[in-house]
Amino acid sequence: MKGLKFAVAAVALSLITIGTSGSIVFAEDIKTELTQVATQLETVSKTAEETNQQLAQQVSTQEKLNIEISFYDQHTRELTEAVTLVKTKMDLLDHGPKAVAPIQAMYLILADKYLEVDSLDLEKAVNGDLDTFRPYYENFLRSEDKATIKEALEAHLSSLTAEIAVSETGRTEAKLALVEVSSSIEQLSGQAAEVNGQVQLLAQEKQSIESEIKAKEAEEKKANSFIKPTSGRITSPFGNRKHPITRRITFHEGIDIANSAGTRILASRTGKVTFAGYQSGLGKVIKISHGGGIETVYAHLSAIQVSVGQSVTQGQQIGKMGSTGRSTGPHLHFEIRINGTPVNPSKYI
Ligand SMILES: [Zn+2]
């Protein structure tokens, strides 16, 4: 289990380390970590499940043993009561009815079935009609062979004593088993707590890595997408059109988005500024490189708010709409170029 803790610590440490590394590498590394943590979680969960199952079994055995012990206790108690009864009968046999209360003596005789009485006699005895019952009792003592009765009582006593011994042995064995089970429960409880804790830790770790991946993927998606760089309506689409100034059919390498002068111009995608200045025709223009041969162009600006070499993130304000260069009114001329070739921005924003 110690190895696991180290592994968890290693995962936590690697998270910190890769947090500072490159984006795609980061995603690959963190996905490997996720697989590792998920595998560990699966293994530890299985161990936890087994441990919890064992613990539940032992607890169930403990309950059964406690019931068994109380059963033995009850059985021994009943046997001891039976012994007392037999001894009382023996006392009665040796010393006559004066040794015990007469009504008790009657019950003892009836219960022992040494004397057959009809239901009327029994009723009389129960009703406490002692005088009516007495002749039967005295007759019994006279007519029966005391020695035979005593022998039978002694045999009964000895059988009861043996049964008590069996019951007590059973109880002792159950007690010993209980001690063992209790110790096992204690040990398993400790193990279960540890392993359940590890499951929780790994589950948290897994969740944290998953959130990290999700955030990273969202970030990457953002980095690989374009947004509309300003608000306004598209007044001139991409492709062949009649030029508003020359009136000749020319190829429009971007789209024009018109709005009032000063409208915020945003970086369409995360990247690095490669040009920020004046060019004839385009006026005040910003060019941003996004890697992989992808470039965006923002022309006719009234203000440039970034400089060459600056890193910009998608949605960041880079300038303001204007009408500089060859322009008929405030608008943004926006281009997306892939390896220098203009593509239709409307397909990307
Ligand atoms: Zn244009």
Short mmCIF file of C-alpha atoms and ligand atoms in Angstrom, two decimals:
data_model
loop_
_atom_site.label_atom_id
_atom_site.label_comp_id
_atom_site.label_asym_id
_atom_site.label_seq_id
_atom_site.Cartn_x
_atom_site.Cartn_y
_atom_site.Cartn_z
CA MET A 1 0.00 0.00 0.00
CA LYS A 2 2.98 2.29 0.54
CA GLY A 3 3.92 2.02 -3.14
CA LEU A 4 0.53 3.38 -4.02
CA LYS A 5 0.95 6.46 -1.85
CA PHE A 6 4.22 7.21 -3.60
CA ALA A 7 2.52 6.76 -6.96
CA VAL A 8 -0.21 9.23 -5.95
CA ALA A 9 2.42 11.72 -4.80
CA ALA A 10 4.27 11.25 -8.10
CA VAL A 11 1.11 12.03 -10.04
CA ALA A 12 0.52 15.18 -7.99
CA LEU A 13 4.14 16.25 -8.56
CA SER A 14 3.99 15.60 -12.30
CA LEU A 15 0.85 17.71 -12.52
CA ILE A 16 2.78 20.67 -11.16
CA THR A 17 5.69 20.00 -13.52
CA ILE A 18 3.67 19.63 -16.70
CA GLY A 19 1.58 22.67 -15.83
CA THR A 20 4.44 24.81 -17.12
CA SER A 21 5.19 22.86 -20.30
CA GLY A 22 3.85 23.20 -23.84
CA SER A 23 0.19 22.79 -24.67
CA ILE A 24 0.01 19.67 -26.85
CA VAL A 25 2.73 17.89 -24.84
CA PHE A 26 0.85 18.90 -21.71
CA ALA A 27 -2.34 17.30 -22.99
CA GLU A 28 -0.56 14.06 -23.93
CA ASP A 29 1.28 13.86 -20.59
CA ILE A 30 -1.79 14.57 -18.54
CA LYS A 31 -3.76 11.94 -20.47
CA THR A 32 -1.05 9.39 -19.63
CA GLU A 33 -1.31 10.44 -15.98
CA LEU A 34 -5.06 10.04 -16.16
CA THR A 35 -4.69 6.50 -17.49
CA GLN A 36 -2.24 5.67 -14.71
CA VAL A 37 -4.46 7.11 -11.99
CA ALA A 38 -7.52 5.39 -13.46
CA THR A 39 -5.65 2.05 -13.47
CA GLN A 40 -4.51 2.56 -9.88
CA LEU A 41 -8.01 3.55 -8.89
CA GLU A 42 -9.39 0.39 -10.46
CA THR A 43 -6.85 -1.81 -8.67
CA VAL A 44 -7.33 -0.10 -5.31
CA SER A 45 -11.11 -0.11 -5.71
CA LYS A 46 -10.97 -3.86 -6.24
CA THR A 47 -8.85 -4.29 -3.12
CA ALA A 48 -11.23 -2.02 -1.21
CA GLU A 49 -14.21 -4.01 -2.40
CA GLU A 50 -12.59 -7.28 -1.33
CA THR A 51 -11.57 -5.87 2.06
CA ASN A 52 -15.03 -4.43 2.67
CA GLN A 53 -16.56 -7.76 1.69
CA GLN A 54 -14.27 -9.67 4.07
CA LEU A 55 -15.08 -7.20 6.82
CA ALA A 56 -18.82 -7.62 6.23
CA GLN A 57 -18.40 -11.41 6.39
CA GLN A 58 -16.50 -11.21 9.66
CA VAL A 59 -19.08 -8.86 11.15
CA SER A 60 -21.81 -11.29 10.11
CA THR A 61 -19.85 -14.17 11.73
CA GLN A 62 -19.46 -12.07 14.86
CA GLU A 63 -23.22 -11.54 15.02
CA LYS A 64 -23.83 -15.27 14.54
CA LEU A 65 -21.34 -16.14 17.29
CA ASN A 66 -22.96 -13.70 19.70
CA ILE A 67 -26.34 -15.31 18.99
CA GLU A 68 -24.75 -18.75 19.46
CA ILE A 69 -23.22 -17.71 22.78
CA SER A 70 -26.51 -16.35 24.07
CA PHE A 71 -28.15 -19.59 22.93
CA TYR A 72 -25.59 -21.62 24.93
CA ASP A 73 -26.14 -19.33 27.94
CA GLN A 74 -29.89 -19.86 27.71
CA HIS A 75 -29.46 -23.61 27.25
CA THR A 76 -27.13 -23.89 30.27
CA ARG A 77 -29.57 -21.84 32.33
CA GLU A 78 -32.45 -24.17 31.40
CA LEU A 79 -30.34 -27.25 32.13
CA THR A 80 -29.29 -25.82 35.50
CA GLU A 81 -32.95 -25.20 36.34
CA ALA A 82 -33.71 -28.81 35.35
CA VAL A 83 -30.88 -29.97 37.63
CA THR A 84 -32.36 -27.99 40.51
CA LEU A 85 -35.72 -29.63 39.84
CA VAL A 86 -34.24 -33.15 39.79
CA LYS A 87 -32.33 -32.41 43.01
CA THR A 88 -35.53 -31.17 44.63
CA LYS A 89 -37.25 -34.37 43.57
CA MET A 90 -34.43 -36.43 45.00
CA ASP A 91 -34.67 -34.43 48.21
CA LEU A 92 -38.39 -35.10 48.23
CA LEU A 93 -37.78 -38.81 47.72
CA ASP A 94 -35.24 -38.97 50.55
CA HIS A 95 -36.97 -36.78 53.10
CA GLY A 96 -40.67 -36.92 52.28
CA PRO A 97 -43.09 -34.13 51.47
CA LYS A 98 -42.14 -32.11 54.54
CA ALA A 99 -38.83 -31.13 52.91
CA VAL A 100 -40.63 -29.07 50.29
CA ALA A 101 -43.92 -27.25 50.20
CA PRO A 102 -46.73 -29.77 49.63
CA ILE A 103 -48.15 -28.04 46.55
CA GLN A 104 -44.68 -27.90 44.97
CA ALA A 105 -44.27 -31.62 45.74
CA MET A 106 -47.45 -32.40 43.90
CA TYR A 107 -46.34 -30.54 40.81
CA LEU A 108 -43.02 -32.24 40.86
CA ILE A 109 -44.64 -35.64 40.94
CA LEU A 110 -47.06 -34.78 38.18
CA ALA A 111 -44.40 -33.29 36.02
CA ASP A 112 -42.18 -36.31 36.38
CA LYS A 113 -44.90 -38.68 35.18
CA TYR A 114 -44.15 -41.14 37.88
CA LEU A 115 -47.69 -40.87 38.96
CA GLU A 116 -50.61 -41.20 36.60
CA VAL A 117 -53.51 -38.98 37.58
CA ASP A 118 -56.67 -38.20 35.68
CA SER A 119 -57.62 -34.69 34.64
CA LEU A 120 -59.95 -34.25 37.57
CA ASP A 121 -57.11 -34.91 40.01
CA LEU A 122 -54.87 -32.53 38.12
CA GLU A 123 -57.50 -29.85 38.25
CA LYS A 124 -57.91 -30.38 41.94
CA ALA A 125 -54.18 -30.12 42.44
CA VAL A 126 -53.99 -26.93 40.41
CA ASN A 127 -56.89 -25.51 42.34
CA GLY A 128 -54.93 -26.13 45.50
CA ASP A 129 -57.26 -28.73 46.91
CA LEU A 130 -54.42 -30.20 48.83
CA ASP A 131 -56.43 -32.51 51.03
CA THR A 132 -58.08 -34.22 48.05
CA PHE A 133 -54.77 -34.70 46.35
CA ARG A 134 -52.76 -35.81 49.38
CA PRO A 135 -53.91 -39.47 49.36
CA TYR A 136 -52.60 -39.93 45.81
CA TYR A 137 -49.33 -38.49 46.76
CA GLU A 138 -48.96 -40.60 49.88
CA ASN A 139 -50.20 -43.65 48.03
CA PHE A 140 -47.58 -43.02 45.36
CA LEU A 141 -44.79 -42.94 47.88
CA ARG A 142 -45.96 -46.18 49.38
CA SER A 143 -46.68 -48.06 46.24
CA GLU A 144 -43.72 -47.15 44.04
CA ASP A 145 -40.25 -48.46 44.39
CA LYS A 146 -38.25 -45.56 45.74
CA ALA A 147 -34.98 -47.09 44.62
CA THR A 148 -36.15 -47.31 41.01
CA ILE A 149 -37.29 -43.71 41.04
CA LYS A 150 -34.05 -42.56 42.60
CA GLU A 151 -32.05 -44.45 39.99
CA ALA A 152 -34.04 -42.82 37.24
CA LEU A 153 -33.57 -39.39 38.81
CA GLU A 154 -29.85 -39.94 39.15
CA ALA A 155 -29.60 -41.01 35.54
CA HIS A 156 -31.52 -37.90 34.56
CA LEU A 157 -29.23 -35.75 36.70
CA SER A 158 -26.13 -37.28 35.19
CA SER A 159 -27.49 -36.77 31.66
CA LEU A 160 -28.29 -33.14 32.51
CA THR A 161 -24.81 -32.61 33.93
CA ALA A 162 -23.26 -34.04 30.75
CA GLU A 163 -25.47 -31.81 28.64
CA ILE A 164 -24.39 -28.78 30.67
CA ALA A 165 -20.76 -29.72 30.05
CA VAL A 166 -21.44 -29.96 26.30
CA SER A 167 -23.22 -26.60 26.37
CA GLU A 168 -20.35 -24.97 28.24
CA THR A 169 -17.76 -26.45 25.89
CA GLY A 170 -19.78 -25.10 22.98
CA ARG A 171 -19.91 -21.71 24.63
CA THR A 172 -16.16 -21.70 25.29
CA GLU A 173 -15.45 -22.61 21.66
CA ALA A 174 -17.82 -19.90 20.42
CA LYS A 175 -16.11 -17.40 22.75
CA LEU A 176 -12.68 -18.33 21.40
CA ALA A 177 -13.95 -17.99 17.84
CA LEU A 178 -15.44 -14.63 18.77
CA VAL A 179 -12.09 -13.36 20.07
CA GLU A 180 -10.47 -14.40 16.80
CA VAL A 181 -13.22 -12.81 14.70
CA SER A 182 -13.12 -9.59 16.74
CA SER A 183 -9.38 -9.32 16.24
CA SER A 184 -9.85 -9.98 12.52
CA ILE A 185 -12.55 -7.30 12.38
CA GLU A 186 -10.24 -4.81 14.04
CA GLN A 187 -7.49 -5.56 11.54
CA LEU A 188 -9.84 -5.51 8.55
CA SER A 189 -11.40 -2.24 9.73
CA GLY A 190 -7.98 -0.64 9.73
CA GLN A 191 -7.20 -2.01 6.29
CA ALA A 192 -10.60 -0.97 4.98
CA ALA A 193 -10.18 2.57 6.30
CA GLU A 194 -6.77 2.84 4.67
CA VAL A 195 -7.79 1.39 1.34
CA ASN A 196 -11.08 3.33 1.23
CA GLY A 197 -9.08 6.48 1.94
CA GLN A 198 -6.80 5.63 -0.98
CA VAL A 199 -9.80 5.09 -3.23
CA GLN A 200 -11.12 8.50 -2.27
CA LEU A 201 -7.74 10.13 -2.81
CA LEU A 202 -7.32 8.54 -6.23
CA ALA A 203 -10.89 9.39 -7.22
CA GLN A 204 -10.22 13.03 -6.34
CA GLU A 205 -6.95 12.88 -8.23
CA LYS A 206 -8.72 11.41 -11.26
CA GLN A 207 -11.41 14.06 -11.13
CA SER A 208 -8.84 16.83 -10.82
CA ILE A 209 -6.90 15.51 -13.83
CA GLU A 210 -10.11 15.20 -15.83
CA SER A 211 -11.02 18.83 -15.07
CA GLU A 212 -7.49 19.82 -16.02
CA ILE A 213 -7.83 18.02 -19.35
CA LYS A 214 -11.23 19.56 -19.96
CA ALA A 215 -9.89 23.05 -19.27
CA LYS A 216 -6.89 22.38 -21.47
CA GLU A 217 -9.04 21.10 -24.30
CA ALA A 218 -11.28 24.16 -24.05
CA GLU A 219 -8.17 26.33 -24.13
CA GLU A 220 -6.80 24.49 -27.14
CA LYS A 221 -10.12 24.71 -28.92
CA LYS A 222 -10.11 28.45 -28.30
CA ALA A 223 -6.53 28.68 -29.56
CA ASN A 224 -7.47 26.83 -32.76
CA SER A 225 -10.63 28.75 -33.61
CA PHE A 226 -11.46 32.19 -35.00
CA ILE A 227 -13.95 34.72 -33.74
CA LYS A 228 -15.55 37.65 -35.52
CA PRO A 229 -12.98 40.40 -34.89
CA THR A 230 -15.47 43.25 -34.49
CA SER A 231 -19.16 44.03 -34.40
CA GLY A 232 -20.98 45.34 -37.42
CA ARG A 233 -22.48 44.13 -40.67
CA ILE A 234 -20.58 42.55 -43.53
CA THR A 235 -20.73 45.11 -46.31
CA SER A 236 -18.47 43.32 -48.76
CA PRO A 237 -17.94 39.56 -48.94
CA PHE A 238 -14.87 37.52 -49.88
CA GLY A 239 -14.20 36.94 -53.58
CA ASN A 240 -14.79 38.75 -56.91
CA ARG A 241 -16.57 42.06 -56.61
CA LYS A 242 -16.73 45.44 -58.23
CA HIS A 243 -14.19 47.58 -56.39
CA PRO A 244 -15.92 50.48 -54.61
CA ILE A 245 -13.25 52.96 -55.73
CA THR A 246 -11.84 51.61 -59.01
CA ARG A 247 -15.26 50.24 -60.12
CA ARG A 248 -13.40 47.33 -61.71
CA ILE A 249 -14.04 43.63 -60.99
CA THR A 250 -11.31 42.61 -58.59
CA PHE A 251 -10.75 39.78 -56.16
CA HIS A 252 -11.60 40.79 -52.56
CA GLU A 253 -9.09 38.97 -50.33
CA GLY A 254 -11.10 39.40 -47.14
CA ILE A 255 -14.41 40.65 -45.80
CA ASP A 256 -15.43 44.16 -44.84
CA ILE A 257 -17.28 44.70 -41.58
CA ALA A 258 -18.71 48.18 -41.22
CA ASN A 259 -19.52 50.04 -38.01
CA SER A 260 -18.83 53.45 -36.49
CA ALA A 261 -15.27 54.69 -36.23
CA GLY A 262 -13.60 53.68 -33.00
CA THR A 263 -15.42 50.32 -32.70
CA ARG A 264 -13.21 47.82 -30.86
CA ILE A 265 -11.13 45.47 -33.02
CA LEU A 266 -10.31 42.12 -31.37
CA ALA A 267 -7.73 39.44 -32.14
CA SER A 268 -9.69 36.75 -33.99
CA ARG A 269 -7.40 34.04 -32.63
CA THR A 270 -4.52 33.73 -30.17
CA GLY A 271 -1.15 34.53 -31.79
CA LYS A 272 1.78 36.90 -32.17
CA VAL A 273 1.79 40.33 -33.87
CA THR A 274 4.03 40.27 -36.96
CA PHE A 275 3.15 43.70 -38.35
CA ALA A 276 1.66 46.83 -36.80
CA GLY A 277 1.95 49.98 -38.91
CA TYR A 278 0.90 51.78 -42.11
CA GLN A 279 0.73 50.22 -45.56
CA SER A 280 -0.54 51.99 -48.63
CA GLY A 281 -4.01 50.81 -49.50
CA LEU A 282 -4.57 48.97 -46.18
CA GLY A 283 -3.87 52.06 -44.07
CA LYS A 284 -3.17 51.32 -40.42
CA VAL A 285 -2.92 47.53 -40.39
CA ILE A 286 -2.16 44.73 -37.93
CA LYS A 287 -1.04 41.25 -38.96
CA ILE A 288 -1.07 38.39 -36.49
CA SER A 289 0.60 35.01 -36.97
CA HIS A 290 -1.14 32.02 -35.38
CA GLY A 291 1.44 29.36 -36.23
CA GLY A 292 1.10 26.63 -38.82
CA GLY A 293 1.20 29.21 -41.64
CA ILE A 294 -2.03 30.86 -40.47
CA GLU A 295 -2.22 34.65 -40.44
CA THR A 296 -4.98 37.23 -39.86
CA VAL A 297 -5.00 40.80 -41.20
CA TYR A 298 -6.91 43.80 -39.77
CA ALA A 299 -6.88 46.88 -42.03
CA HIS A 300 -8.11 50.52 -42.29
CA LEU A 301 -7.79 50.98 -38.47
CA SER A 302 -8.00 54.37 -36.79
CA ALA A 303 -5.76 53.16 -33.93
CA ILE A 304 -3.26 50.35 -33.40
CA GLN A 305 -3.00 49.19 -29.80
CA VAL A 306 -0.40 46.41 -30.11
CA SER A 307 3.20 46.26 -31.27
CA VAL A 308 5.25 43.80 -33.32
CA GLY A 309 6.35 40.73 -31.34
CA GLN A 310 3.52 41.05 -28.84
CA SER A 311 1.52 37.95 -27.95
CA VAL A 312 -2.23 38.41 -28.08
CA THR A 313 -5.03 36.13 -26.97
CA GLN A 314 -8.27 35.54 -28.80
CA GLY A 315 -10.76 38.30 -27.99
CA GLN A 316 -8.10 40.77 -26.85
CA GLN A 317 -8.56 44.35 -28.14
CA ILE A 318 -5.83 45.22 -30.63
CA GLY A 319 -7.07 48.42 -32.19
CA LYS A 320 -10.00 50.59 -33.29
CA MET A 321 -12.05 50.72 -36.47
CA GLY A 322 -11.25 53.50 -38.86
CA SER A 323 -11.09 54.46 -42.53
CA THR A 324 -7.35 54.82 -43.14
CA GLY A 325 -5.82 53.79 -46.48
CA ARG A 326 -7.97 53.25 -49.54
CA SER A 327 -11.38 53.32 -47.86
CA THR A 328 -14.79 54.92 -48.42
CA GLY A 329 -15.90 54.88 -44.75
CA PRO A 330 -15.20 53.35 -41.36
CA HIS A 331 -14.93 49.56 -41.70
CA LEU A 332 -12.61 46.68 -40.91
CA HIS A 333 -11.05 44.81 -43.80
CA PHE A 334 -10.38 41.36 -42.30
CA GLU A 335 -8.37 38.56 -43.92
CA ILE A 336 -7.44 35.05 -42.98
CA ARG A 337 -4.43 33.70 -44.90
CA ILE A 338 -3.16 30.13 -44.92
CA ASN A 339 0.43 29.92 -46.16
CA GLY A 340 -0.08 33.33 -47.73
CA THR A 341 -3.27 32.41 -49.62
CA PRO A 342 -6.39 34.29 -48.56
CA VAL A 343 -9.34 32.09 -47.55
CA ASN A 344 -12.97 33.09 -46.96
CA PRO A 345 -13.14 34.36 -43.33
CA SER A 346 -16.92 33.81 -43.29
CA LYS A 347 -16.21 30.09 -43.23
CA TYR A 348 -14.23 30.42 -40.00
CA ILE A 349 -15.94 33.07 -37.90
ZN ZN B 1 -11.87 44.97 -47.83
#
